[in-house]
Amino acid sequence: MSEVRASDAEREAVVEQLKQASVDGRLTLVELTERTEAAYTAATQAQLALLTQDLPAAGTRAPLSQAGGAPVRKRRWYVAIMGDTKRRGKWRIESELGACAVMGDVVLDLREAEVRGNTVDIVATAVMGDVKIIVPDGVDVDLEGIAIMGDKKTNVVEAPPGMDVPVVRVKAYAIMGDVRIIGDSKAEPIKRALSGWREHWRELMGGDGHSGSWQSGGWRQGDGHYGIGRRYSDD
């Protein structure tokens, strides 16, 4: 493999290619987040190449949909009234989301969702109920809104500053209820097959992936560089 050092411009080019792959429906939100973080921490051109080896070459666009199709809804709602509504697994986010829990619970798990942009917008309302939004650790979370005799809070490990990672924006209205955004490390793990690029990446970064310790914002290698990895540490 090439040991030529990667430039900042090459890293940004790979990030743009990953974002386009997400728009085309080739990557889920958790895959986009992981690979974006890995692109920013890649030291060589070979490491960057691993992140896009299963994606079309840069500049290749998916065929545009035919005009005159069904219009995209402005907001897709998930509502629970004295009950539960959950959305998990593989699904597609093409518009703004709405979650409304009235004496009930709404769970939106975004980790395996296919997103059509770098930002996911959600309006969350909890009236004597609970709205829980699960996101990959490493995304940026922008939470705003009001809480009256309730709570709105975020518990997510965000990426280090300066990374163009996906953004989840939530407008929360909690009235005697809770709106919570939690990261992958605080939720039940999702089952995913180990992809080829991740296997090669782990080999490149230390063989078994146990050559460093998890820090807030990434996997710290022995040389001080950040990279992807699971959340544990070696003493």
PDB file of C-alpha atoms in Angstrom:
ATOM      1  CA  MET A   1       0.000   0.000   0.000  1.00  0.00           C
ATOM      2  CA  SER A   2       1.069   3.550  -0.638  1.00  0.00           C
ATOM      3  CA  GLU A   3       2.619   5.339   2.323  1.00  0.00           C
ATOM      4  CA  VAL A   4       2.213   8.772   0.725  1.00  0.00           C
ATOM      5  CA  ARG A   5       0.861  11.148   3.343  1.00  0.00           C
ATOM      6  CA  ALA A   6      -2.664  12.435   2.811  1.00  0.00           C
ATOM      7  CA  SER A   7      -3.285  16.159   2.446  1.00  0.00           C
ATOM      8  CA  ASP A   8      -6.116  18.172   3.992  1.00  0.00           C
ATOM      9  CA  ALA A   9      -7.578  18.705   0.520  1.00  0.00           C
ATOM     10  CA  GLU A  10      -7.611  14.940  -0.121  1.00  0.00           C
ATOM     11  CA  ARG A  11      -9.353  14.323   3.189  1.00  0.00           C
ATOM     12  CA  GLU A  12     -12.019  16.924   2.384  1.00  0.00           C
ATOM     13  CA  ALA A  13     -12.514  15.375  -1.076  1.00  0.00           C
ATOM     14  CA  VAL A  14     -13.181  11.979   0.491  1.00  0.00           C
ATOM     15  CA  VAL A  15     -15.635  13.528   2.958  1.00  0.00           C
ATOM     16  CA  GLU A  16     -17.550  15.069   0.048  1.00  0.00           C
ATOM     17  CA  GLN A  17     -17.579  11.699  -1.722  1.00  0.00           C
ATOM     18  CA  LEU A  18     -18.992  10.076   1.412  1.00  0.00           C
ATOM     19  CA  LYS A  19     -21.697  12.733   1.701  1.00  0.00           C
ATOM     20  CA  GLN A  20     -22.688  12.135  -1.916  1.00  0.00           C
ATOM     21  CA  ALA A  21     -22.835   8.384  -1.274  1.00  0.00           C
ATOM     22  CA  SER A  22     -25.224   9.076   1.608  1.00  0.00           C
ATOM     23  CA  VAL A  23     -27.447  11.236  -0.608  1.00  0.00           C
ATOM     24  CA  ASP A  24     -27.505   8.391  -3.155  1.00  0.00           C
ATOM     25  CA  GLY A  25     -28.652   5.962  -0.450  1.00  0.00           C
ATOM     26  CA  ARG A  26     -25.412   3.961  -0.293  1.00  0.00           C
ATOM     27  CA  LEU A  27     -24.521   4.693   3.351  1.00  0.00           C
ATOM     28  CA  THR A  28     -26.544   4.750   6.552  1.00  0.00           C
ATOM     29  CA  LEU A  29     -26.108   7.561   9.057  1.00  0.00           C
ATOM     30  CA  VAL A  30     -23.838   5.481  11.299  1.00  0.00           C
ATOM     31  CA  GLU A  31     -21.692   4.444   8.309  1.00  0.00           C
ATOM     32  CA  LEU A  32     -21.445   8.042   7.099  1.00  0.00           C
ATOM     33  CA  THR A  33     -20.450   9.229  10.583  1.00  0.00           C
ATOM     34  CA  GLU A  34     -17.820   6.529  11.102  1.00  0.00           C
ATOM     35  CA  ARG A  35     -16.227   6.965   7.707  1.00  0.00           C
ATOM     36  CA  THR A  36     -16.245  10.753   7.951  1.00  0.00           C
ATOM     37  CA  GLU A  37     -14.380  10.634  11.244  1.00  0.00           C
ATOM     38  CA  ALA A  38     -11.984   8.073   9.807  1.00  0.00           C
ATOM     39  CA  ALA A  39     -11.327  10.294   6.766  1.00  0.00           C
ATOM     40  CA  TYR A  40     -10.316  13.218   8.955  1.00  0.00           C
ATOM     41  CA  THR A  41      -7.968  11.011  10.981  1.00  0.00           C
ATOM     42  CA  ALA A  42      -6.420   9.151   8.020  1.00  0.00           C
ATOM     43  CA  ALA A  43      -2.670   9.681   7.761  1.00  0.00           C
ATOM     44  CA  THR A  44      -2.003   8.228   4.286  1.00  0.00           C
ATOM     45  CA  GLN A  45      -3.618   8.038   0.871  1.00  0.00           C
ATOM     46  CA  ALA A  46      -3.955   4.269   1.318  1.00  0.00           C
ATOM     47  CA  GLN A  47      -6.086   4.759   4.421  1.00  0.00           C
ATOM     48  CA  LEU A  48      -8.328   7.199   2.575  1.00  0.00           C
ATOM     49  CA  ALA A  49      -8.719   4.758  -0.315  1.00  0.00           C
ATOM     50  CA  LEU A  50     -10.082   2.095   2.048  1.00  0.00           C
ATOM     51  CA  LEU A  51     -12.983   4.327   3.032  1.00  0.00           C
ATOM     52  CA  THR A  52     -14.342   4.585  -0.521  1.00  0.00           C
ATOM     53  CA  GLN A  53     -13.289   1.285  -2.089  1.00  0.00           C
ATOM     54  CA  ASP A  54     -16.901   0.011  -2.115  1.00  0.00           C
ATOM     55  CA  LEU A  55     -18.338   3.299  -3.434  1.00  0.00           C
ATOM     56  CA  PRO A  56     -18.550   4.789  -6.953  1.00  0.00           C
ATOM     57  CA  ALA A  57     -15.702   7.013  -8.040  1.00  0.00           C
ATOM     58  CA  ALA A  58     -15.915  10.696  -7.173  1.00  0.00           C
ATOM     59  CA  GLY A  59     -18.090  12.588  -9.641  1.00  0.00           C
ATOM     60  CA  THR A  60     -20.315   9.569 -10.371  1.00  0.00           C
ATOM     61  CA  ARG A  61     -23.917  10.482  -9.646  1.00  0.00           C
ATOM     62  CA  ALA A  62     -26.929   8.239  -9.273  1.00  0.00           C
ATOM     63  CA  PRO A  63     -29.575   8.629 -12.021  1.00  0.00           C
ATOM     64  CA  LEU A  64     -31.978  11.450 -11.256  1.00  0.00           C
ATOM     65  CA  SER A  65     -35.556  10.454 -10.521  1.00  0.00           C
ATOM     66  CA  GLN A  66     -38.152  11.229 -13.165  1.00  0.00           C
ATOM     67  CA  ALA A  67     -39.962  14.556 -12.854  1.00  0.00           C
ATOM     68  CA  GLY A  68     -43.630  14.485 -11.958  1.00  0.00           C
ATOM     69  CA  GLY A  69     -43.302  11.908  -9.215  1.00  0.00           C
ATOM     70  CA  ALA A  70     -45.001  12.117  -5.856  1.00  0.00           C
ATOM     71  CA  PRO A  71     -44.024  15.302  -3.980  1.00  0.00           C
ATOM     72  CA  VAL A  72     -41.820  14.916  -0.914  1.00  0.00           C
ATOM     73  CA  ARG A  73     -43.766  15.548   2.280  1.00  0.00           C
ATOM     74  CA  LYS A  74     -42.614  18.552   4.277  1.00  0.00           C
ATOM     75  CA  ARG A  75     -42.574  16.612   7.537  1.00  0.00           C
ATOM     76  CA  ARG A  76     -42.991  12.936   8.408  1.00  0.00           C
ATOM     77  CA  TRP A  77     -44.727  12.411  11.762  1.00  0.00           C
ATOM     78  CA  TYR A  78     -44.408   9.695  14.395  1.00  0.00           C
ATOM     79  CA  VAL A  79     -47.119  10.049  17.041  1.00  0.00           C
ATOM     80  CA  ALA A  80     -47.860   8.167  20.254  1.00  0.00           C
ATOM     81  CA  ILE A  81     -50.975   8.971  22.310  1.00  0.00           C
ATOM     82  CA  MET A  82     -51.177   6.830  25.441  1.00  0.00           C
ATOM     83  CA  GLY A  83     -49.069   4.242  23.630  1.00  0.00           C
ATOM     84  CA  ASP A  84     -45.697   3.571  21.987  1.00  0.00           C
ATOM     85  CA  THR A  85     -44.306   4.350  18.536  1.00  0.00           C
ATOM     86  CA  LYS A  86     -40.860   3.133  17.501  1.00  0.00           C
ATOM     87  CA  ARG A  87     -38.866   3.481  14.284  1.00  0.00           C
ATOM     88  CA  ARG A  88     -35.715   1.398  14.105  1.00  0.00           C
ATOM     89  CA  GLY A  89     -33.614  -0.507  11.620  1.00  0.00           C
ATOM     90  CA  LYS A  90     -33.305   0.337   7.933  1.00  0.00           C
ATOM     91  CA  TRP A  91     -35.361   3.321   6.817  1.00  0.00           C
ATOM     92  CA  ARG A  92     -35.035   6.398   4.643  1.00  0.00           C
ATOM     93  CA  ILE A  93     -35.131  10.025   5.780  1.00  0.00           C
ATOM     94  CA  GLU A  94     -36.049  12.332   2.898  1.00  0.00           C
ATOM     95  CA  SER A  95     -37.736  15.158   4.790  1.00  0.00           C
ATOM     96  CA  GLU A  96     -37.976  16.767   8.206  1.00  0.00           C
ATOM     97  CA  LEU A  97     -39.206  14.477  10.977  1.00  0.00           C
ATOM     98  CA  GLY A  98     -41.809  15.126  13.642  1.00  0.00           C
ATOM     99  CA  ALA A  99     -42.202  13.197  16.901  1.00  0.00           C
ATOM    100  CA  CYS A 100     -45.143  13.754  19.239  1.00  0.00           C
ATOM    101  CA  ALA A 101     -45.648  11.834  22.484  1.00  0.00           C
ATOM    102  CA  VAL A 102     -48.775  12.527  24.549  1.00  0.00           C
ATOM    103  CA  MET A 103     -48.805  10.314  27.639  1.00  0.00           C
ATOM    104  CA  GLY A 104     -46.804   7.852  25.538  1.00  0.00           C
ATOM    105  CA  ASP A 105     -43.353   7.141  24.138  1.00  0.00           C
ATOM    106  CA  VAL A 106     -41.760   7.762  20.736  1.00  0.00           C
ATOM    107  CA  VAL A 107     -38.368   6.248  19.844  1.00  0.00           C
ATOM    108  CA  LEU A 108     -36.558   7.280  16.665  1.00  0.00           C
ATOM    109  CA  ASP A 109     -33.353   5.319  16.035  1.00  0.00           C
ATOM    110  CA  LEU A 110     -31.439   7.143  13.299  1.00  0.00           C
ATOM    111  CA  ARG A 111     -28.338   4.939  13.247  1.00  0.00           C
ATOM    112  CA  GLU A 112     -29.351   2.680  10.355  1.00  0.00           C
ATOM    113  CA  ALA A 113     -31.354   5.317   8.500  1.00  0.00           C
ATOM    114  CA  GLU A 114     -30.373   6.474   5.021  1.00  0.00           C
ATOM    115  CA  VAL A 115     -30.238  10.262   4.995  1.00  0.00           C
ATOM    116  CA  ARG A 116     -30.462  12.505   1.947  1.00  0.00           C
ATOM    117  CA  GLY A 117     -28.199  15.253   3.208  1.00  0.00           C
ATOM    118  CA  ASN A 118     -25.738  16.225   5.897  1.00  0.00           C
ATOM    119  CA  THR A 119     -28.452  17.465   8.259  1.00  0.00           C
ATOM    120  CA  VAL A 120     -31.440  15.773   9.891  1.00  0.00           C
ATOM    121  CA  ASP A 121     -34.121  18.140  11.235  1.00  0.00           C
ATOM    122  CA  ILE A 122     -36.563  16.956  13.904  1.00  0.00           C
ATOM    123  CA  VAL A 123     -39.378  18.661  15.781  1.00  0.00           C
ATOM    124  CA  ALA A 124     -40.021  16.767  19.025  1.00  0.00           C
ATOM    125  CA  THR A 125     -42.999  17.393  21.323  1.00  0.00           C
ATOM    126  CA  ALA A 126     -43.478  15.552  24.620  1.00  0.00           C
ATOM    127  CA  VAL A 127     -46.591  16.182  26.724  1.00  0.00           C
ATOM    128  CA  MET A 128     -46.484  13.972  29.796  1.00  0.00           C
ATOM    129  CA  GLY A 129     -44.578  11.551  27.595  1.00  0.00           C
ATOM    130  CA  ASP A 130     -41.097  10.729  26.347  1.00  0.00           C
ATOM    131  CA  VAL A 131     -39.358  11.253  22.996  1.00  0.00           C
ATOM    132  CA  LYS A 132     -36.030   9.446  22.633  1.00  0.00           C
ATOM    133  CA  ILE A 133     -33.801   9.988  19.598  1.00  0.00           C
ATOM    134  CA  ILE A 134     -30.831   7.635  19.140  1.00  0.00           C
ATOM    135  CA  VAL A 135     -27.919   8.840  16.987  1.00  0.00           C
ATOM    136  CA  PRO A 136     -24.409   7.608  16.213  1.00  0.00           C
ATOM    137  CA  ASP A 137     -21.723   8.966  18.507  1.00  0.00           C
ATOM    138  CA  GLY A 138     -19.658  11.377  16.429  1.00  0.00           C
ATOM    139  CA  VAL A 139     -22.491  13.464  14.977  1.00  0.00           C
ATOM    140  CA  ASP A 140     -23.012  17.085  15.945  1.00  0.00           C
ATOM    141  CA  VAL A 141     -26.228  17.666  17.893  1.00  0.00           C
ATOM    142  CA  ASP A 142     -28.003  21.028  17.924  1.00  0.00           C
ATOM    143  CA  LEU A 143     -30.759  20.957  20.544  1.00  0.00           C
ATOM    144  CA  GLU A 144     -33.027  23.935  21.171  1.00  0.00           C
ATOM    145  CA  GLY A 145     -36.515  24.541  22.455  1.00  0.00           C
ATOM    146  CA  ILE A 146     -38.334  24.835  25.771  1.00  0.00           C
ATOM    147  CA  ALA A 147     -39.062  22.583  28.743  1.00  0.00           C
ATOM    148  CA  ILE A 148     -41.903  23.325  31.168  1.00  0.00           C
ATOM    149  CA  MET A 149     -41.925  20.995  34.150  1.00  0.00           C
ATOM    150  CA  GLY A 150     -40.025  18.621  31.894  1.00  0.00           C
ATOM    151  CA  ASP A 151     -36.560  18.056  30.505  1.00  0.00           C
ATOM    152  CA  LYS A 152     -34.618  18.231  27.241  1.00  0.00           C
ATOM    153  CA  LYS A 153     -31.077  16.869  27.202  1.00  0.00           C
ATOM    154  CA  THR A 154     -28.309  15.406  25.077  1.00  0.00           C
ATOM    155  CA  ASN A 155     -25.949  12.552  25.949  1.00  0.00           C
ATOM    156  CA  VAL A 156     -23.819  12.087  22.830  1.00  0.00           C
ATOM    157  CA  VAL A 157     -20.052  11.820  22.271  1.00  0.00           C
ATOM    158  CA  GLU A 158     -19.555  14.461  19.602  1.00  0.00           C
ATOM    159  CA  ALA A 159     -16.724  14.661  17.074  1.00  0.00           C
ATOM    160  CA  PRO A 160     -13.745  16.946  17.701  1.00  0.00           C
ATOM    161  CA  PRO A 161     -14.184  20.527  16.409  1.00  0.00           C
ATOM    162  CA  GLY A 162     -13.435  21.207  12.751  1.00  0.00           C
ATOM    163  CA  MET A 163     -14.904  18.010  11.303  1.00  0.00           C
ATOM    164  CA  ASP A 164     -17.690  18.314   8.718  1.00  0.00           C
ATOM    165  CA  VAL A 165     -19.736  15.509  10.291  1.00  0.00           C
ATOM    166  CA  PRO A 166     -23.500  14.956   9.988  1.00  0.00           C
ATOM    167  CA  VAL A 167     -25.678  17.285  12.057  1.00  0.00           C
ATOM    168  CA  VAL A 168     -28.878  16.362  13.918  1.00  0.00           C
ATOM    169  CA  ARG A 169     -30.963  19.458  14.732  1.00  0.00           C
ATOM    170  CA  VAL A 170     -33.799  19.052  17.214  1.00  0.00           C
ATOM    171  CA  LYS A 171     -36.415  21.605  18.259  1.00  0.00           C
ATOM    172  CA  ALA A 172     -37.817  20.271  21.512  1.00  0.00           C
ATOM    173  CA  TYR A 173     -41.030  21.187  23.318  1.00  0.00           C
ATOM    174  CA  ALA A 174     -41.314  19.296  26.599  1.00  0.00           C
ATOM    175  CA  ILE A 175     -44.341  19.906  28.840  1.00  0.00           C
ATOM    176  CA  MET A 176     -44.258  17.619  31.861  1.00  0.00           C
ATOM    177  CA  GLY A 177     -42.316  15.249  29.630  1.00  0.00           C
ATOM    178  CA  ASP A 178     -38.828  14.509  28.331  1.00  0.00           C
ATOM    179  CA  VAL A 179     -37.003  14.887  25.006  1.00  0.00           C
ATOM    180  CA  ARG A 180     -33.699  13.000  25.043  1.00  0.00           C
ATOM    181  CA  ILE A 181     -30.998  12.540  22.406  1.00  0.00           C
ATOM    182  CA  ILE A 182     -28.605   9.718  23.228  1.00  0.00           C
ATOM    183  CA  GLY A 183     -25.525   8.387  21.484  1.00  0.00           C
ATOM    184  CA  ASP A 184     -24.758   4.876  20.325  1.00  0.00           C
ATOM    185  CA  SER A 185     -22.699   4.087  23.439  1.00  0.00           C
ATOM    186  CA  LYS A 186     -25.749   4.731  25.648  1.00  0.00           C
ATOM    187  CA  ALA A 187     -28.170   2.606  23.621  1.00  0.00           C
ATOM    188  CA  GLU A 188     -28.635  -1.048  22.768  1.00  0.00           C
ATOM    189  CA  PRO A 189     -26.013  -1.963  20.143  1.00  0.00           C
ATOM    190  CA  ILE A 190     -27.117  -2.577  16.579  1.00  0.00           C
ATOM    191  CA  LYS A 191     -26.013  -5.745  14.826  1.00  0.00           C
ATOM    192  CA  ARG A 192     -23.884  -5.022  11.782  1.00  0.00           C
ATOM    193  CA  ALA A 193     -21.693  -7.203   9.609  1.00  0.00           C
ATOM    194  CA  LEU A 194     -18.041  -6.123   9.616  1.00  0.00           C
ATOM    195  CA  SER A 195     -17.480  -4.512   6.241  1.00  0.00           C
ATOM    196  CA  GLY A 196     -14.341  -5.001   4.199  1.00  0.00           C
ATOM    197  CA  TRP A 197     -13.055  -1.442   4.641  1.00  0.00           C
ATOM    198  CA  ARG A 198     -13.384  -1.706   8.422  1.00  0.00           C
ATOM    199  CA  GLU A 199     -11.442  -4.972   8.519  1.00  0.00           C
ATOM    200  CA  HIS A 200      -8.627  -3.465   6.448  1.00  0.00           C
ATOM    201  CA  TRP A 201      -8.705  -0.297   8.539  1.00  0.00           C
ATOM    202  CA  ARG A 202      -8.266  -2.212  11.784  1.00  0.00           C
ATOM    203  CA  GLU A 203      -5.391  -4.175  10.310  1.00  0.00           C
ATOM    204  CA  LEU A 204      -3.783  -0.939   9.158  1.00  0.00           C
ATOM    205  CA  MET A 205      -4.249   0.712  12.544  1.00  0.00           C
ATOM    206  CA  GLY A 206      -2.897  -2.066  14.735  1.00  0.00           C
ATOM    207  CA  GLY A 207      -4.106  -5.505  13.742  1.00  0.00           C
ATOM    208  CA  ASP A 208      -6.636  -6.322  16.467  1.00  0.00           C
ATOM    209  CA  GLY A 209      -7.705  -2.758  17.194  1.00  0.00           C
ATOM    210  CA  HIS A 210      -6.285  -2.849  20.721  1.00  0.00           C
ATOM    211  CA  SER A 211      -3.406  -0.447  20.243  1.00  0.00           C
ATOM    212  CA  GLY A 212      -4.781   2.580  22.066  1.00  0.00           C
ATOM    213  CA  SER A 213      -7.592   3.907  24.201  1.00  0.00           C
ATOM    214  CA  TRP A 214     -10.967   5.472  23.528  1.00  0.00           C
ATOM    215  CA  GLN A 215     -11.101   9.193  24.179  1.00  0.00           C
ATOM    216  CA  SER A 216     -14.049  11.552  23.850  1.00  0.00           C
ATOM    217  CA  GLY A 217     -14.386  12.076  20.114  1.00  0.00           C
ATOM    218  CA  GLY A 218     -12.446   9.093  18.803  1.00  0.00           C
ATOM    219  CA  TRP A 219     -10.047   6.220  19.099  1.00  0.00           C
ATOM    220  CA  ARG A 220      -6.615   7.467  20.111  1.00  0.00           C
ATOM    221  CA  GLN A 221      -3.767   5.507  18.577  1.00  0.00           C
ATOM    222  CA  GLY A 222      -0.356   5.154  20.150  1.00  0.00           C
ATOM    223  CA  ASP A 223       0.996   7.926  17.907  1.00  0.00           C
ATOM    224  CA  GLY A 224      -1.585  10.397  19.172  1.00  0.00           C
ATOM    225  CA  HIS A 225      -3.800  10.287  16.081  1.00  0.00           C
ATOM    226  CA  TYR A 226      -7.512   9.839  16.380  1.00  0.00           C
ATOM    227  CA  GLY A 227      -9.333   7.064  14.569  1.00  0.00           C
ATOM    228  CA  ILE A 228     -12.451   4.956  14.686  1.00  0.00           C
ATOM    229  CA  GLY A 229     -12.963   2.106  17.120  1.00  0.00           C
ATOM    230  CA  ARG A 230     -15.186   0.687  19.813  1.00  0.00           C
ATOM    231  CA  ARG A 231     -15.508   2.337  23.190  1.00  0.00           C
ATOM    232  CA  TYR A 232     -13.104   0.567  25.509  1.00  0.00           C
ATOM    233  CA  SER A 233      -9.571   1.172  26.680  1.00  0.00           C
ATOM    234  CA  ASP A 234      -6.419  -0.826  27.264  1.00  0.00           C
ATOM    235  CA  ASP A 235      -4.392  -0.196  30.384  1.00  0.00           C
TER     236      ASP A 235
END
